[in-house]
Coordinates of C-alpha atoms and ligand atoms in Angstrom, one line a residue:
X14 CA -4.6 27.6 34.1
X15 CA -6.5 24.9 32.2
X16 CA -8.2 25.6 29.0
X17 CA -11.7 24.1 28.7
X18 CA -12.5 23.2 25.1
X19 CA -16.1 22.7 23.9
X20 CA -15.2 19.1 23.4
X21 CA -14.1 18.6 27.0
X22 CA -17.5 19.8 28.2
X23 CA -19.3 17.0 26.3
X24 CA -16.7 14.3 26.2
X25 CA -16.9 11.4 26.8
X26 CA -20.7 11.4 26.2
X27 CA -22.4 10.2 29.5
X28 CA -25.9 9.3 28.5
X29 CA -27.4 7.0 25.9
X30 CA -28.9 10.0 24.1
X31 CA -25.5 11.7 23.9
X32 CA -23.8 8.5 22.7
X33 CA -26.4 8.1 20.0
X34 CA -25.9 11.7 19.0
X35 CA -22.2 11.1 18.5
X36 CA -22.8 8.0 16.5
X37 CA -25.2 9.9 14.3
X38 CA -22.5 12.5 13.6
X39 CA -20.2 9.7 12.4
X40 CA -23.0 8.2 10.2
X41 CA -23.7 11.6 8.7
X42 CA -20.0 11.9 7.9
X43 CA -19.6 14.9 10.2
X44 CA -16.8 12.9 11.7
X45 CA -14.0 13.0 10.8
X46 CA -14.4 16.8 11.0
X47 CA -12.3 19.2 9.0
X48 CA -9.4 18.7 11.4
X49 CA -9.6 14.9 11.0
X50 CA -11.2 14.3 14.5
X51 CA -13.6 11.7 15.6
X52 CA -14.7 13.5 18.8
X53 CA -11.4 14.2 20.4
X54 CA -9.6 11.3 18.6
X55 CA -7.6 11.5 15.4
X56 CA -6.2 14.8 14.0
X57 CA -2.8 15.2 12.4
X58 CA 0.3 15.5 14.4
X59 CA 3.0 15.8 11.7
X60 CA 5.9 18.0 10.8
X61 CA 4.9 21.1 8.9
X62 CA 6.9 19.9 5.8
X63 CA 4.3 17.1 5.3
X64 CA 1.3 19.3 5.3
X65 CA 1.2 20.1 1.5
X66 CA 1.4 16.4 0.7
X67 CA -1.2 15.5 3.2
X68 CA -3.7 18.2 2.1
X69 CA -3.1 17.2 -1.5
X70 CA -3.9 13.6 -0.6
X71 CA -7.0 14.6 1.2
X72 CA -8.2 16.8 -1.7
X73 CA -7.4 14.3 -4.4
X74 CA -8.9 11.4 -2.4
X75 CA -12.2 13.3 -2.1
X76 CA -12.3 13.9 -5.9
X77 CA -11.3 10.3 -6.8
X78 CA -13.8 8.7 -4.5
X79 CA -16.6 10.6 -6.3
X80 CA -15.3 9.9 -9.8
X81 CA -17.0 7.0 -11.6
X82 CA -13.8 6.3 -13.6
X83 CA -11.8 5.7 -10.5
X84 CA -14.5 3.7 -8.8
X85 CA -14.9 1.4 -11.8
X86 CA -11.2 0.9 -12.1
X87 CA -11.1 -0.1 -8.4
X88 CA -14.0 -2.4 -8.9
X89 CA -12.6 -4.1 -11.9
X90 CA -9.1 -4.6 -10.4
X91 CA -10.8 -5.8 -7.3
X92 CA -12.7 -8.4 -9.2
X93 CA -10.1 -9.7 -11.6
X94 CA -6.9 -9.2 -9.7
X95 CA -7.9 -9.5 -6.0
X96 CA -10.7 -12.0 -6.5
X97 CA -13.6 -10.0 -5.1
X98 CA -16.2 -10.6 -4.0
X99 CA -14.9 -13.0 -1.5
X100 CA -17.4 -15.7 -0.3
X101 CA -19.5 -15.8 2.8
X102 CA -19.3 -19.3 4.2
X103 CA -21.5 -21.2 6.7
X104 CA -19.1 -22.7 9.3
X105 CA -21.2 -25.8 9.5
X106 CA -19.4 -28.0 12.0
X107 CA -18.2 -25.2 14.4
X108 CA -21.9 -24.0 14.4
X109 CA -23.1 -27.4 15.6
X110 CA -20.3 -27.8 18.2
X111 CA -20.7 -24.3 19.6
X112 CA -24.5 -24.0 19.4
X113 CA -24.6 -20.9 17.2
X114 CA -25.0 -20.2 13.4
X115 CA -21.5 -19.1 12.5
X116 CA -20.5 -17.5 9.2
X117 CA -17.0 -16.7 7.8
X118 CA -16.3 -13.8 5.5
X119 CA -13.5 -15.3 3.5
X120 CA -10.9 -12.5 3.2
X121 CA -8.3 -15.3 3.5
X122 CA -9.1 -16.0 -0.2
X123 CA -8.2 -12.5 -1.3
X124 CA -5.0 -12.2 -3.4
X125 CA -1.8 -12.4 -1.3
X126 CA -3.9 -14.0 1.5
X127 CA -5.5 -11.3 3.5
X128 CA -7.6 -8.1 3.5
X129 CA -4.5 -5.9 3.3
X130 CA -4.5 -6.0 -0.5
X131 CA -7.9 -4.0 -0.6
X132 CA -6.1 -1.0 0.9
X133 CA -2.8 -1.4 -0.9
X134 CA -4.6 -1.5 -4.3
X135 CA -6.8 1.5 -3.5
X136 CA -4.0 3.7 -2.3
X137 CA -1.7 2.7 -5.3
X138 CA -4.5 3.6 -7.7
X139 CA -4.9 6.9 -5.9
X140 CA -1.2 7.6 -6.0
X141 CA -1.3 7.4 -9.8
X142 CA -3.7 10.4 -9.6
X143 CA -1.4 12.3 -7.2
X144 CA 1.4 12.2 -9.8
X145 CA 3.9 10.9 -7.3
X146 CA 7.0 9.0 -8.7
X147 CA 7.4 6.3 -6.0
X148 CA 5.7 4.5 -3.2
X149 CA 7.2 3.7 0.2
X150 CA 5.8 1.6 3.0
X151 CA 6.9 -0.1 6.2
X152 CA 6.2 -3.6 7.3
X153 CA 6.6 -5.7 10.4
X154 CA 5.9 -9.3 9.6
X155 CA 6.0 -8.5 5.9
X156 CA 2.3 -8.9 5.0
X157 CA 1.7 -5.3 4.3
X158 CA 5.0 -5.1 2.4
X159 CA 3.9 -8.0 0.2
X160 CA 0.5 -6.5 -0.5
X161 CA 2.1 -3.1 -1.3
X162 CA 4.8 -4.7 -3.5
X163 CA 2.2 -6.6 -5.4
X164 CA 0.0 -3.6 -6.0
X165 CA 3.0 -1.5 -7.1
X166 CA 3.9 -4.2 -9.6
X167 CA 0.4 -4.4 -10.9
X168 CA -0.1 -0.6 -11.3
X169 CA 3.5 0.2 -12.2
X170 CA 5.3 2.0 -9.4
X171 CA 8.8 1.7 -7.9
X172 CA 8.4 0.6 -4.3
X173 CA 10.7 0.7 -1.3
X174 CA 9.7 -1.2 1.9
X175 CA 11.3 -0.3 5.2
X176 CA 11.7 -3.3 7.5
X177 CA 13.5 -3.7 10.8
X178 CA 16.7 -5.7 10.4
X179 CA 15.5 -8.2 13.0
X180 CA 12.3 -8.7 11.0
X181 CA 14.2 -9.1 7.8
X182 CA 15.9 -12.1 9.4
X183 CA 12.7 -13.5 11.0
X184 CA 10.6 -13.1 7.9
X185 CA 12.9 -14.4 5.1
X186 CA 10.1 -15.8 2.9
X187 CA 8.2 -12.5 2.8
X188 CA 11.4 -10.6 2.1
X189 CA 12.0 -12.8 -0.9
X190 CA 8.4 -12.4 -2.0
X191 CA 8.6 -8.6 -1.9
X192 CA 11.9 -8.7 -3.9
X193 CA 10.4 -11.0 -6.6
X194 CA 7.5 -8.6 -6.8
X195 CA 10.0 -5.8 -7.6
X196 CA 10.2 -4.0 -4.3
X197 CA 13.4 -2.8 -2.7
X198 CA 13.5 -4.0 0.9
X199 CA 15.4 -1.6 3.1
X200 CA 16.6 -3.2 6.4
X201 CA 16.5 -0.6 9.3
X202 CA 19.4 -1.0 11.7
X203 CA 18.5 1.8 14.0
X204 CA 16.4 1.8 17.2
X205 CA 14.8 -1.5 18.2
X206 CA 15.4 -2.8 14.6
X207 CA 11.7 -3.8 14.3
X208 CA 8.5 -2.2 13.2
X209 CA 8.7 0.9 15.3
X210 CA 12.2 1.8 13.8
X211 CA 10.9 1.0 10.4
X212 CA 8.0 3.5 10.8
X213 CA 10.4 6.2 11.9
X214 CA 12.7 5.5 8.9
X215 CA 9.7 5.6 6.5
X216 CA 8.6 8.9 7.9
X217 CA 12.1 10.3 7.5
X218 CA 12.1 9.2 3.9
X219 CA 8.7 10.8 3.3
X220 CA 9.7 14.1 4.9
X221 CA 12.8 14.3 2.6
X222 CA 10.6 14.4 -0.6
X223 CA 6.9 14.5 0.3
X224 CA 5.5 15.7 -3.0
X225 CA 7.1 13.0 -5.1
X226 CA 6.5 10.1 -2.7
X227 CA 3.4 8.4 -1.4
X228 CA 3.6 6.8 2.0
X229 CA 1.3 3.8 1.8
X230 CA 0.1 3.3 5.4
X231 CA -1.1 -0.2 6.0
X232 CA -3.7 0.2 8.7
X233 CA -6.5 2.6 9.8
X234 CA -3.9 4.7 11.8
X235 CA -1.8 7.7 11.3
X236 CA -2.6 11.4 10.5
X237 CA -5.9 12.3 8.8
X238 CA -6.9 11.4 6.1
X239 CA -5.2 8.0 6.4
X240 CA -7.7 6.4 8.9
X241 CA -10.6 7.6 6.7
X242 CA -8.9 6.4 3.5
X243 CA -8.1 3.0 4.8
X244 CA -11.6 2.5 6.2
X245 CA -13.1 3.5 2.9
X246 CA -11.0 1.0 1.0
X247 CA -11.6 -1.8 3.6
X248 CA -15.4 -1.1 3.9
X249 CA -15.9 -3.3 0.8
X250 CA -15.6 -6.2 3.3
X251 CA -18.5 -5.1 5.5
X252 CA -20.6 -4.0 2.5
X253 CA -20.3 -7.4 0.8
X254 CA -20.8 -9.2 4.1
X255 CA -24.0 -7.3 4.9
X256 CA -25.5 -7.9 1.5
X257 CA -24.4 -11.6 1.5
X258 CA -26.0 -12.2 4.9
X259 CA -29.3 -10.7 3.7
X260 CA -29.1 -12.6 0.5
X261 CA -28.1 -16.1 1.6
X262 CA -29.2 -16.2 5.3
X263 CA -32.1 -13.8 5.0
X264 CA -31.1 -11.7 8.1
X265 CA -28.4 -9.7 9.6
X266 CA -26.1 -11.3 12.2
X267 CA -26.7 -10.8 16.0
X268 CA -23.0 -10.2 16.5
X269 CA -20.0 -9.5 14.3
X270 CA -16.4 -10.2 15.4
X271 CA -13.1 -9.0 14.0
X272 CA -9.5 -8.9 15.4
X273 CA -7.9 -5.6 16.0
X274 CA -4.2 -4.7 15.4
X275 CA -4.2 -1.2 13.9
X276 CA -7.8 -1.8 13.2
X277 CA -8.2 -1.9 9.4
X278 CA -10.0 -5.2 8.9
X279 CA -12.2 -4.5 11.9
X280 CA -13.3 -1.0 10.8
X281 CA -13.8 -2.2 7.3
X282 CA -16.1 -4.9 8.6
X283 CA -17.9 -2.8 11.2
X284 CA -18.5 0.4 9.4
X285 CA -21.4 -0.8 7.2
X286 CA -23.1 -2.3 10.3
X287 CA -22.8 0.7 12.6
X288 CA -26.3 1.9 11.8
X289 CA -27.8 -1.5 12.4
X290 CA -28.6 -1.2 16.1
X291 CA -29.6 -4.9 16.5
X292 CA -26.1 -6.0 15.4
X293 CA -23.5 -6.2 18.3
X294 CA -19.9 -5.5 17.3
X295 CA -16.8 -7.0 19.0
X296 CA -13.2 -6.0 18.4
X297 CA -10.8 -8.6 19.7
X298 CA -7.4 -7.5 20.8
X299 CA -4.3 -9.6 21.5
X300 CA -4.4 -10.7 25.2
X301 CA -0.9 -12.3 24.7
X302 CA 0.2 -14.2 27.8
X303 CA -1.4 -12.0 30.5
X304 CA -2.5 -8.6 31.7
X305 CA 0.9 -7.3 32.9
X306 CA 2.6 -4.6 30.8
X307 CA 4.7 -6.1 28.0
X308 CA 2.7 -9.3 27.9
X309 CA -0.1 -8.3 25.5
X310 CA -1.0 -5.8 22.7
X311 CA -4.5 -4.9 24.0
X312 CA -4.5 -1.2 23.3
X313 CA -8.0 -0.2 24.3
X314 CA -8.3 -2.8 27.1
X315 CA -5.1 -1.6 28.9
X316 CA -4.1 1.7 27.3
X317 CA -5.0 5.3 27.6
X318 CA -5.2 8.2 25.0
X319 CA -2.0 9.7 23.7
X320 CA -0.2 10.7 20.4
X321 CA 1.5 8.1 18.3
X322 CA 2.4 8.1 14.6
X323 CA 0.5 11.3 13.8
X324 CA -2.8 10.8 15.6
X325 CA -4.4 11.0 19.1
X326 CA -5.9 7.7 20.1
X327 CA -5.6 4.9 22.7
X328 CA -2.1 3.8 23.2
X329 CA -0.1 1.4 25.4
X330 CA 2.2 3.6 27.5
X331 CA 3.9 3.6 30.8
X332 CA 3.3 6.2 33.6
X333 CA 5.9 8.5 32.0
X334 CA 4.1 8.4 28.7
X335 CA 6.7 6.2 27.0
X336 CA 5.3 3.8 24.4
X337 CA 4.8 0.4 26.0
X338 CA 6.3 -2.9 25.0
X339 CA 4.0 -5.3 23.3
X340 CA 3.7 -9.0 22.8
X341 CA 1.4 -11.2 20.7
X342 CA 1.9 -14.6 19.1
X343 CA 0.5 -13.0 16.0
X344 CA 2.7 -10.4 14.3
X345 CA -0.2 -8.5 12.8
X346 CA -1.7 -7.7 16.2
X347 CA 1.6 -6.8 17.8
X348 CA 1.3 -2.9 17.7
X349 CA 1.0 -0.5 20.7
X350 CA -1.5 1.8 18.9
X351 CA -5.0 1.6 17.4
X352 CA -6.9 3.7 14.8
X353 CA -8.7 6.8 16.1
X354 CA -12.1 5.7 14.9
X355 CA -11.9 2.6 17.2
X356 CA -11.1 4.8 20.2
X357 CA -14.2 6.8 19.3
X358 CA -16.4 3.7 18.9
X359 CA -15.1 2.5 22.2
X360 CA -15.9 5.8 24.0
X361 CA -19.5 5.9 22.6
X362 CA -19.9 2.2 23.4
X363 CA -20.9 1.2 19.9
X364 CA -18.2 -1.5 19.7
X365 CA -17.1 -3.7 22.6
X366 CA -13.3 -4.3 22.8
X367 CA -12.3 -7.6 24.4
X368 CA -9.2 -9.9 24.4
X369 CA -8.2 -13.4 23.5
X370 CA -4.9 -15.0 24.8
X371 CA -2.2 -16.5 22.7
X372 CA -3.1 -20.0 23.9
X373 CA -6.8 -19.5 23.0
X374 CA -5.9 -18.3 19.5
X375 CA -3.7 -21.3 19.0
X376 CA -6.6 -23.5 20.1
X377 CA -8.9 -21.7 17.7
X378 CA -6.5 -22.5 14.8
X379 CA -6.8 -26.2 15.7
X380 CA -10.7 -25.9 15.9
X381 CA -10.8 -24.2 12.5
X382 CA -8.4 -26.6 10.7
X383 CA -10.1 -29.8 11.9
X384 CA -13.7 -28.8 11.7
X385 CA -13.8 -26.4 8.7
X386 CA -10.8 -27.5 6.6
X387 CA -9.3 -24.0 6.8
X388 CA -5.9 -23.0 8.2
X389 CA -6.7 -19.4 9.5
X390 CA -4.1 -16.7 10.2
X391 CA -3.3 -16.3 13.9
X392 CA -4.9 -12.8 13.9
X393 CA -8.5 -13.7 13.1
X394 CA -8.0 -16.8 15.3
X395 CA -8.2 -14.4 18.2
X396 CA -11.6 -13.4 17.1
X397 CA -12.7 -17.0 16.6
X398 CA -11.5 -17.8 20.1
X399 CA -13.6 -14.9 21.4
X400 CA -16.6 -16.3 19.5
X401 CA -16.2 -19.7 21.2
X402 CA -16.4 -18.0 24.6
X403 CA -19.3 -15.7 23.7
X404 CA -21.3 -18.6 22.3
X405 CA -21.5 -20.3 25.7
X406 CA -23.9 -17.6 27.0
X407 CA -25.5 -16.7 23.6
X408 CA -26.7 -20.0 22.3
X409 CA -28.8 -20.0 19.1
X410 CA -27.4 -16.6 17.9
X411 CA -26.2 -15.8 14.4
X412 CA -22.5 -14.7 14.3
X413 CA -20.3 -13.3 11.6
X414 CA -16.4 -13.5 11.7
X415 CA -14.1 -11.5 9.5
X416 CA -11.7 -14.4 8.6
X417 CA -9.3 -11.8 7.4
X418 CA -6.2 -13.9 6.5
X419 CA -4.9 -17.4 5.9
X420 CA -2.4 -19.1 8.1
X421 CA 0.2 -20.2 5.6
X422 CA 2.4 -17.2 6.6
X423 CA 2.3 -18.4 10.2
X424 CA 3.7 -21.9 9.6
X425 CA 7.0 -21.4 11.3
X426 CA 5.4 -20.0 14.5
X427 CA 2.6 -22.7 14.4
X428 CA 5.2 -25.4 14.1
X429 CA 7.0 -24.1 17.2
X430 CA 3.8 -23.7 19.2
X431 CA 1.4 -26.5 18.3
Ligands
PLP1 C1 -2.0 -7.2 9.3 C2 -3.0 -8.1 9.7 C3 -3.9 -7.8 10.7 C4 -3.8 -6.6 11.6 O1 -4.1 -5.4 10.9 P1 -5.5 -4.6 11.0 O2 -5.2 -3.3 10.5 O3 -5.8 -4.5 12.5 O4 -6.5 -5.4 10.3 C5 -4.9 -8.8 11.0 N1 -5.0 -9.9 10.3 C6 -4.2 -10.2 9.3 C7 -4.4 -11.5 8.6 C8 -3.2 -9.3 8.9 O5 -2.4 -9.7 7.9

């Protein structure tokens, strides 16, 4: 016997009016609902032992985000320590070459070299109010580990970062950076000895002592309220961009592009533009080397809904429901899941999810270096590659890119591939 839920009757919304209705619920903050759902996506699939810590986090976050003292501390640390606001830059030469007006939001200039610090700082300041004694995090390539270690040093928290043993070897400079910033780097020898094993180990740690530990999730994924929290801390990117476009260009962009791994830089950029119906939004996934399973990390393009790391969202999986293998030249996009709000925005067709291949991203790195004097990270280079394609049939448009990280971290892989 199948159970028909009210959601199943209306989901996915089939008409433009229904889709507009669902978007309106998100904009009125009726999503995420009290169970953490965006339509059917999201929720919290966690062991019962974590529920007290998660409900405390949800309650304290709601209070903090309405507290002037917290918000002004966030603003002041953002300004003096991260370097906000980051500039909006006209990409003059690429604009001419590609026949569009192209603007970069320079998150690559943020402290530690990417947008991740916005979320790390926000959550560490919040952790102070929770009264926890320590912070834990997990990291793949090490970027989230470095941002977390830096924020913990700044605010004054002991910090442990779980990292697969394979990644510890591959990412030696970031491991050293984390250690200098005072973090304990814990190599994980179990499972696949990479990011997935590190996440499992971090969860195990959290379950052991949830009330004294804050698990600092690095992307807009995981159980509610993490996707909402991360979006809230990253939305500074979209809010600044929108105001900067109006102020210095005098109009909103026709299209906004961002790369999508777990989805934090993209949701932070997109969210303040969701109500602007004239602005088209594009999330760019890692197309890797091709469409076959294991060759890419294009979760929405090739996946289907399932549960991973505490929430229901699109997911790369095989026919038996096992999590699929992934590949991307960029470590930050190499993840089989995606945040639940992106699955929702895909289902209501507010955001288009497309892909760029490894080779196209590497070409975009070259384009950006030579023409704009900026070495971009491989992740946003996927979005830049997608812009180059899109521009061919959209000449004369105004386009905004979230240039969410700098490429210095990618030097070893760039030297092998370029
Ligand atoms: C980690 C990272 C990403 C991917 O994470 P999102 O949560 O999808 O933003 C993208 N770009 C850079 C530069 C990163 O460091």
